[in-house]
Tab-separated table of C-alpha atoms (C1' of nucleotides) in Angstrom:
chain	number	residue	atom	x	y	z
A	1	MET	CA	41.775	127.715	160.587
A	2	PRO	CA	40.964	128.382	164.158
A	3	GLU	CA	43.187	126.854	166.817
A	4	LEU	CA	42.799	127.098	170.592
A	5	PRO	CA	43.366	130.888	170.935
A	6	GLU	CA	41.012	131.714	168.053
A	7	VAL	CA	38.243	129.424	169.336
A	8	GLU	CA	38.734	130.768	172.872
A	9	THR	CA	38.387	134.324	171.535
A	10	ILE	CA	35.169	133.403	169.725
A	11	LYS	CA	33.900	131.668	172.864
A	12	ARG	CA	34.477	134.775	174.998
A	13	GLY	CA	32.764	136.978	172.433
A	14	LEU	CA	29.748	134.703	172.070
A	15	THR	CA	29.396	134.354	175.838
A	16	ARG	CA	29.019	138.117	176.047
A	17	LEU	CA	26.899	138.515	172.926
A	18	ILE	CA	24.373	135.656	172.871
A	19	THR	CA	23.973	134.252	176.403
A	20	GLY	CA	20.340	134.633	177.448
A	21	LYS	CA	19.037	135.176	173.915
A	22	HIS	CA	16.088	133.211	172.552
A	23	VAL	CA	16.228	131.441	169.192
A	24	SER	CA	13.367	132.327	166.891
A	25	GLY	CA	14.418	130.559	163.677
A	26	VAL	CA	17.183	128.773	161.807
A	27	GLU	CA	18.191	128.570	158.155
A	28	PHE	CA	20.820	126.174	156.827
A	29	ASP	CA	21.939	125.019	153.430
A	30	THR	CA	23.223	121.459	153.502
A	31	LEU	CA	22.968	118.463	155.786
A	32	LYS	CA	26.736	118.491	155.976
A	33	SER	CA	26.831	121.837	157.747
A	34	PHE	CA	23.938	120.915	160.030
A	35	PRO	CA	23.335	117.164	160.001
A	36	ASN	CA	20.350	117.039	162.368
A	37	SER	CA	16.786	116.289	161.328
A	38	MET	CA	14.253	119.103	161.028
A	39	ALA	CA	12.408	117.492	163.949
A	40	ASP	CA	15.480	117.921	166.173
A	41	VAL	CA	15.825	121.526	165.062
A	42	ASP	CA	12.139	122.220	165.768
A	43	ASN	CA	12.090	120.419	169.103
A	44	PHE	CA	15.403	121.418	170.652
A	45	LEU	CA	16.673	124.584	168.957
A	46	ILE	CA	13.716	126.724	167.925
A	47	ASN	CA	12.346	128.652	170.927
A	48	SER	CA	15.315	127.611	173.068
A	49	LYS	CA	17.303	129.985	175.281
A	50	ILE	CA	21.135	130.124	175.187
A	51	THR	CA	22.404	129.292	178.668
A	52	ASP	CA	26.184	128.919	178.217
A	53	VAL	CA	29.058	128.859	175.701
A	54	LYS	CA	32.073	126.577	176.233
A	55	ARG	CA	35.271	125.547	174.472
A	56	ARG	CA	37.092	122.213	174.541
A	57	GLY	CA	40.136	121.942	172.266
A	58	LYS	CA	39.156	123.582	168.980
A	59	ALA	CA	35.442	122.821	169.412
A	60	LEU	CA	32.666	125.045	170.782
A	61	THR	CA	29.561	124.027	172.686
A	62	ILE	CA	26.528	126.300	172.993
A	63	ASP	CA	24.201	125.012	175.725
A	64	LEU	CA	20.442	125.470	175.381
A	65	ASP	CA	17.699	125.310	178.010
A	66	THR	CA	16.094	122.387	176.160
A	67	GLY	CA	18.717	119.946	177.459
A	68	TYR	CA	20.459	120.015	174.075
A	69	SER	CA	23.681	121.695	172.985
A	70	LEU	CA	24.955	122.980	169.683
A	71	VAL	CA	28.381	121.397	169.155
A	72	ILE	CA	30.459	123.283	166.591
A	73	HIS	CA	33.747	122.593	164.829
A	74	LEU	CA	35.017	125.349	162.531
A	75	LYS	CA	37.790	123.245	160.909
A	76	MET	CA	39.862	125.362	158.491
A	77	THR	CA	37.666	128.238	157.342
A	78	GLY	CA	34.652	128.325	159.647
A	79	GLN	CA	33.501	131.625	161.166
A	80	LEU	CA	30.841	132.406	163.772
A	81	VAL	CA	29.830	136.035	163.507
A	82	TYR	CA	27.151	137.783	165.534
A	83	ARG	CA	25.299	140.814	164.200
A	84	ALA	CA	22.985	142.915	166.305
A	85	ASP	CA	21.769	145.192	163.543
A	86	LYS	CA	18.973	144.263	161.212
A	87	VAL	CA	20.291	146.305	158.313
A	88	ASN	CA	22.708	145.039	155.690
A	89	PHE	CA	25.148	147.785	154.816
A	90	GLY	CA	26.165	146.144	151.565
A	91	ALA	CA	29.591	145.730	149.995
A	92	GLY	CA	31.963	148.637	150.392
A	93	HIS	CA	30.618	149.905	153.663
A	94	PRO	CA	33.647	151.369	155.450
A	95	THR	CA	32.964	150.192	159.006
A	96	ASP	CA	33.624	146.500	158.698
A	97	SER	CA	34.394	145.128	155.278
A	98	LEU	CA	34.648	141.500	156.442
A	99	ILE	CA	31.102	141.108	157.659
A	100	ASN	CA	29.145	143.897	156.050
A	101	ALA	CA	27.650	141.652	153.394
A	102	LEU	CA	26.508	138.746	155.566
A	103	PRO	CA	24.880	136.480	154.723
A	104	ASP	CA	26.987	135.653	151.663
A	105	LYS	CA	27.684	132.591	149.528
A	106	SER	CA	29.750	131.003	152.331
A	107	THR	CA	26.948	131.259	154.882
A	108	ARG	CA	25.960	127.728	155.901
A	109	VAL	CA	23.711	128.405	158.899
A	110	THR	CA	21.879	131.491	160.165
A	111	ILE	CA	20.405	131.489	163.661
A	112	ASN	CA	17.852	134.228	164.281
A	113	PHE	CA	17.137	135.566	167.761
A	114	THR	CA	13.867	137.071	168.954
A	115	ASP	CA	15.428	140.541	169.318
A	116	GLY	CA	16.282	140.639	165.596
A	117	SER	CA	19.980	139.861	166.030
A	118	ARG	CA	21.601	136.900	164.271
A	119	LEU	CA	24.466	134.430	164.468
A	120	TYR	CA	26.026	133.467	161.126
A	121	PHE	CA	28.042	130.295	160.581
A	122	ASN	CA	30.167	130.932	157.501
A	123	ASP	CA	32.494	128.318	156.051
A	124	GLN	CA	34.167	128.706	152.682
A	125	ARG	CA	35.512	125.158	152.440
A	126	LYS	CA	32.535	123.368	154.026
A	127	PHE	CA	34.714	121.257	156.306
A	128	GLY	CA	33.090	122.608	159.464
A	129	TRP	CA	29.830	121.518	161.051
A	130	MET	CA	27.409	122.283	163.838
A	131	ARG	CA	25.049	119.735	165.292
A	132	LEU	CA	22.548	119.316	168.104
A	133	HIS	CA	23.422	116.808	170.795
A	134	PRO	CA	21.936	116.054	174.245
A	135	THR	CA	24.006	118.151	176.683
A	136	VAL	CA	24.698	115.327	179.130
A	137	PHE	CA	26.074	113.124	176.335
A	138	VAL	CA	28.377	115.720	174.756
A	139	PRO	CA	31.423	114.331	176.637
A	140	ASP	CA	30.658	110.928	175.084
A	141	ILE	CA	31.129	112.205	171.538
A	142	GLU	CA	34.122	110.319	170.147
A	143	PHE	CA	36.023	113.552	169.366
A	144	PHE	CA	35.778	114.723	172.986
A	145	LYS	CA	36.447	111.296	174.481
A	146	LYS	CA	39.761	110.972	172.642
A	147	LEU	CA	40.845	114.595	173.173
A	148	GLY	CA	43.989	115.227	175.222
A	149	PRO	CA	44.237	117.675	178.141
A	150	GLU	CA	43.816	121.449	177.883
A	151	PRO	CA	47.305	122.991	177.860
A	152	LEU	CA	46.118	126.161	179.633
A	153	GLU	CA	44.529	124.351	182.579
A	154	LYS	CA	46.468	125.316	185.707
A	155	ASP	CA	47.277	121.750	186.648
A	156	PHE	CA	48.761	120.843	183.231
A	157	SER	CA	52.413	120.178	184.139
A	158	TRP	CA	55.479	119.375	182.047
A	159	GLN	CA	55.276	115.859	183.461
A	160	ASP	CA	51.759	115.612	182.024
A	161	LEU	CA	53.109	116.630	178.620
A	162	LYS	CA	55.860	114.028	178.942
A	163	SER	CA	53.406	111.254	179.792
A	164	ARG	CA	51.074	112.261	176.928
A	165	LEU	CA	54.028	112.030	174.534
A	166	ALA	CA	55.100	108.640	175.882
A	167	SER	CA	53.071	106.634	173.354
A	168	ARG	CA	54.337	108.681	170.374
A	169	GLN	CA	58.076	108.033	170.640
A	170	ARG	CA	58.826	107.308	166.987
A	171	THR	CA	57.139	110.256	165.308
A	172	SER	CA	58.251	113.899	165.057
A	173	ILE	CA	57.435	116.334	167.842
A	174	LYS	CA	55.585	118.461	165.275
A	175	ALA	CA	53.250	115.581	164.346
A	176	ALA	CA	52.735	114.784	168.035
A	177	LEU	CA	51.758	118.386	168.858
A	178	LEU	CA	49.226	118.387	166.023
A	179	ASP	CA	47.673	115.157	167.354
A	180	GLN	CA	44.607	116.278	169.328
A	181	THR	CA	44.664	113.094	171.416
A	182	VAL	CA	48.081	114.096	172.804
A	183	ILE	CA	47.070	117.622	173.843
A	184	ALA	CA	44.008	119.615	172.815
A	185	GLY	CA	43.920	122.758	170.736
A	186	VAL	CA	47.363	123.074	169.138
A	187	GLY	CA	47.386	123.467	165.345
A	188	ASN	CA	49.940	124.355	162.728
A	189	ILE	CA	50.601	127.952	163.804
A	190	TYR	CA	51.153	127.269	167.501
A	191	ALA	CA	53.071	124.040	166.889
A	192	ASP	CA	55.660	125.996	164.875
A	193	GLU	CA	55.676	128.965	167.251
A	194	SER	CA	56.029	126.913	170.428
A	195	LEU	CA	58.853	124.787	168.948
A	196	TRP	CA	60.713	127.964	167.991
A	197	GLY	CA	60.257	129.260	171.553
A	198	ALA	CA	61.628	126.005	172.958
A	199	LYS	CA	64.518	125.892	170.429
A	200	ILE	CA	63.482	122.444	169.208
A	201	TYR	CA	63.696	121.384	165.558
A	202	PRO	CA	60.180	120.319	164.459
A	203	GLY	CA	61.448	117.049	162.962
A	204	THR	CA	63.027	115.922	166.219
A	205	THR	CA	61.908	112.428	167.154
A	206	VAL	CA	59.826	112.523	170.333
A	207	GLY	CA	61.950	109.758	171.835
A	208	ALA	CA	65.070	111.925	171.436
A	209	LEU	CA	63.680	114.722	173.639
A	210	LYS	CA	65.203	115.124	177.097
A	211	ASP	CA	63.248	116.239	180.152
A	212	SER	CA	64.812	119.678	179.765
A	213	ASP	CA	63.437	119.903	176.206
A	214	ILE	CA	59.942	118.936	177.324
A	215	LYS	CA	60.082	121.478	180.152
A	216	ARG	CA	60.976	124.251	177.697
A	217	LEU	CA	58.297	123.111	175.245
A	218	HIS	CA	55.657	123.051	177.984
A	219	ALA	CA	56.548	126.606	179.039
A	220	SER	CA	56.696	127.782	175.430
A	221	LEU	CA	53.281	126.328	174.569
A	222	ILE	CA	51.624	128.093	177.489
A	223	ASN	CA	53.449	131.306	176.683
A	224	VAL	CA	52.492	131.317	172.986
A	225	LEU	CA	48.849	130.312	173.508
A	226	THR	CA	48.387	132.884	176.264
A	227	LEU	CA	49.974	135.672	174.235
A	228	SER	CA	47.787	134.860	171.253
A	229	ILE	CA	44.590	134.955	173.309
A	230	ASP	CA	45.716	138.377	174.556
A	231	ARG	CA	46.096	139.467	170.906
A	232	GLY	CA	42.692	138.115	169.908
A	233	GLY	CA	44.125	135.143	167.977
A	234	SER	CA	45.836	134.877	164.576
A	235	THR	CA	44.334	135.908	161.267
A	236	ASP	CA	46.191	134.272	158.409
A	237	ARG	CA	43.326	134.271	155.936
A	238	ASN	CA	39.798	133.705	157.156
A	239	TYR	CA	39.714	133.913	160.921
A	240	VAL	CA	37.499	136.560	162.493
A	241	ASN	CA	36.093	136.735	166.025
A	242	ALA	CA	32.428	136.774	167.019
A	243	GLU	CA	32.204	140.431	165.989
A	244	GLY	CA	33.834	139.849	162.613
A	245	LYS	CA	37.212	141.338	163.596
A	246	LYS	CA	40.655	139.911	162.813
A	247	GLY	CA	43.235	138.835	165.393
A	248	SER	CA	46.689	140.386	165.595
A	249	TYR	CA	48.923	137.583	166.906
A	250	LEU	CA	50.603	136.960	163.550
A	251	GLU	CA	52.186	140.415	163.789
A	252	PHE	CA	54.057	138.986	166.785
A	253	ALA	CA	54.751	135.551	165.290
A	254	ASN	CA	58.414	134.574	165.232
A	255	VAL	CA	58.489	131.900	162.511
A	256	PHE	CA	55.018	131.154	161.160
A	257	ARG	CA	54.710	132.656	157.660
A	258	ARG	CA	58.119	134.293	158.189
A	259	GLN	CA	60.142	132.195	155.741
A	260	ASN	CA	63.023	134.088	154.101
A	261	GLN	CA	63.006	136.583	156.958
A	262	PRO	CA	65.633	136.745	159.741
A	263	CYS	CA	65.074	134.809	162.952
A	264	PRO	CA	64.247	137.385	165.681
A	265	ARG	CA	66.658	135.594	168.019
A	266	CYS	CA	69.770	135.000	165.911
A	267	GLY	CA	69.206	136.615	162.502
A	268	THR	CA	69.496	133.374	160.514
A	269	ILE	CA	67.046	133.162	157.618
A	270	ILE	CA	63.920	131.157	158.531
A	271	ILE	CA	63.180	128.047	156.471
A	272	LYS	CA	59.819	126.777	155.320
A	273	THR	CA	59.602	123.069	154.604
A	274	ARG	CA	57.037	120.272	154.736
A	275	LEU	CA	56.698	118.014	157.752
A	276	ALA	CA	53.839	115.806	158.977
A	277	GLY	CA	52.069	116.813	155.761
A	278	ARG	CA	52.014	120.477	156.806
A	279	GLY	CA	53.921	123.641	155.996
A	280	THR	CA	56.553	123.941	158.739
A	281	HIS	CA	58.627	126.997	159.651
A	282	TYR	CA	61.807	126.974	161.743
A	283	CYS	CA	65.164	128.610	162.319
A	284	PRO	CA	67.935	126.260	161.122
A	285	HIS	CA	70.425	127.779	163.547
A	286	CYS	CA	68.686	127.919	166.904
A	287	GLN	CA	66.245	125.016	166.500
A	288	VAL	CA	68.822	122.290	166.826
A	289	MET	CA	68.493	118.933	165.070
A	290	LYS	CA	69.065	116.038	167.382
A	291	SER	CA	67.759	112.654	166.350
A	292	ALA	CA	65.588	113.966	163.567
A	293	LEU	CA	63.102	112.694	161.016
A	294	VAL	CA	63.390	114.301	157.575
B	1	DC	C1'	48.510	99.861	168.350
B	2	DA	C1'	51.662	103.630	166.076
B	3	DC	C1'	52.151	106.049	162.111
B	4	DT	C1'	51.389	108.057	157.293
B	5	DT	C1'	48.763	109.525	153.482
B	6	DG	C1'	44.863	111.019	150.991
B	7	DA	C1'	40.177	112.874	151.029
B	8	DC	C1'	36.949	116.263	152.208
B	9	DC	C1'	35.901	121.573	149.621
B	10	DT	C1'	36.659	126.308	147.688
B	11	DG	C1'	39.640	130.024	146.642
B	12	DT	C1'	43.951	132.114	145.650
B	13	DC	C1'	48.452	132.544	144.105
B	14	DC	C1'	52.385	131.401	141.146
B	15	DG	C1'	54.663	129.863	136.992
B	16	DC	C1'	54.219	128.932	132.245
C	1	DT	C1'	44.642	136.848	130.277
C	2	DG	C1'	44.294	131.806	130.749
C	3	DC	C1'	45.236	127.373	132.696
C	4	DG	C1'	47.239	123.775	135.695
C	5	DG	C1'	49.112	122.730	139.988
C	6	DA	C1'	50.260	123.542	144.685
C	7	DC	C1'	48.736	125.129	148.824
C	8	DA	C1'	45.668	126.852	152.928
C	9	DG	C1'	44.901	127.453	160.170
C	10	DG	C1'	41.757	120.448	160.709
C	11	DT	C1'	40.112	116.001	161.126
C	12	DC	C1'	38.943	111.263	159.451
C	13	DA	C1'	39.187	106.889	157.190
C	14	DA	C1'	41.985	103.776	155.223
C	15	DG	C1'	46.321	102.166	154.303
C	16	DT	C1'	51.175	100.041	155.856
DNA sequence: CACTTGACCTGTCCGC
DNA sequence: TGCGGACAGGTCAAGT
């Protein structure tokens, strides 16, 4: 579910909501959601203070004053929702239907703070996880070591994108964008949206892209990711921010989930197909096929 | 190595 | 209304 803009939105919310809070207790259901030992939880999480919240790619890191960090990946359906109130409103409460019944059957982990507030980790499909890791060794986790550069870092240039793509010449540009070792944080929504913005057919072979194509793609990626963060991310199904609210970017999306609708640029009907194992949306008129796979 | 496919899970939607 | 199959925003392991 959450891609870079969604995780960034959650990160900003959590920074504001939980920094400085003290953990008083933790409940979790399965070892898959929280694969640390109870001893680790007791020694490094309980009674700890939250010192910082960070994002790298689609992963979150919550630093604690015990020298440990909570590393979190939400995968497809994970949610991190903070609630200050102690009262459960129950189903049907008008203020916030998405989170009014937390915890629910998708709640994997509940972190209680000393002031009575709570952080819920909900995950319908159970793909996501959170785990404790020594803070200084977080960068050594294999996922982070292999991760490509952050596309919204100021020094990320089109030449950087070109060099990251250099080892993926024979695959499609869509598959390359989804590969987190090429660049960090792009998922299915923003791959389709950025390729539409750059007028590149998603099945185009990376090796067939010219410098001018890569320049447009670089600009389009930054544009789309930045706009989505401004809109609070995309809610297709499950995504909510740290306060349980949906994002509005999909209202501004140009191709994603817009199959059978006219392209905003040229009016041609948008196609949905399957590429790199994923649903893929594009305009068959303005996203030109060059040397293409599929 | 580069590249593709299936598995991990639950829920929902669509066609019969 | 019921049932089977396809599909869903991500990553891995295992295959070619």
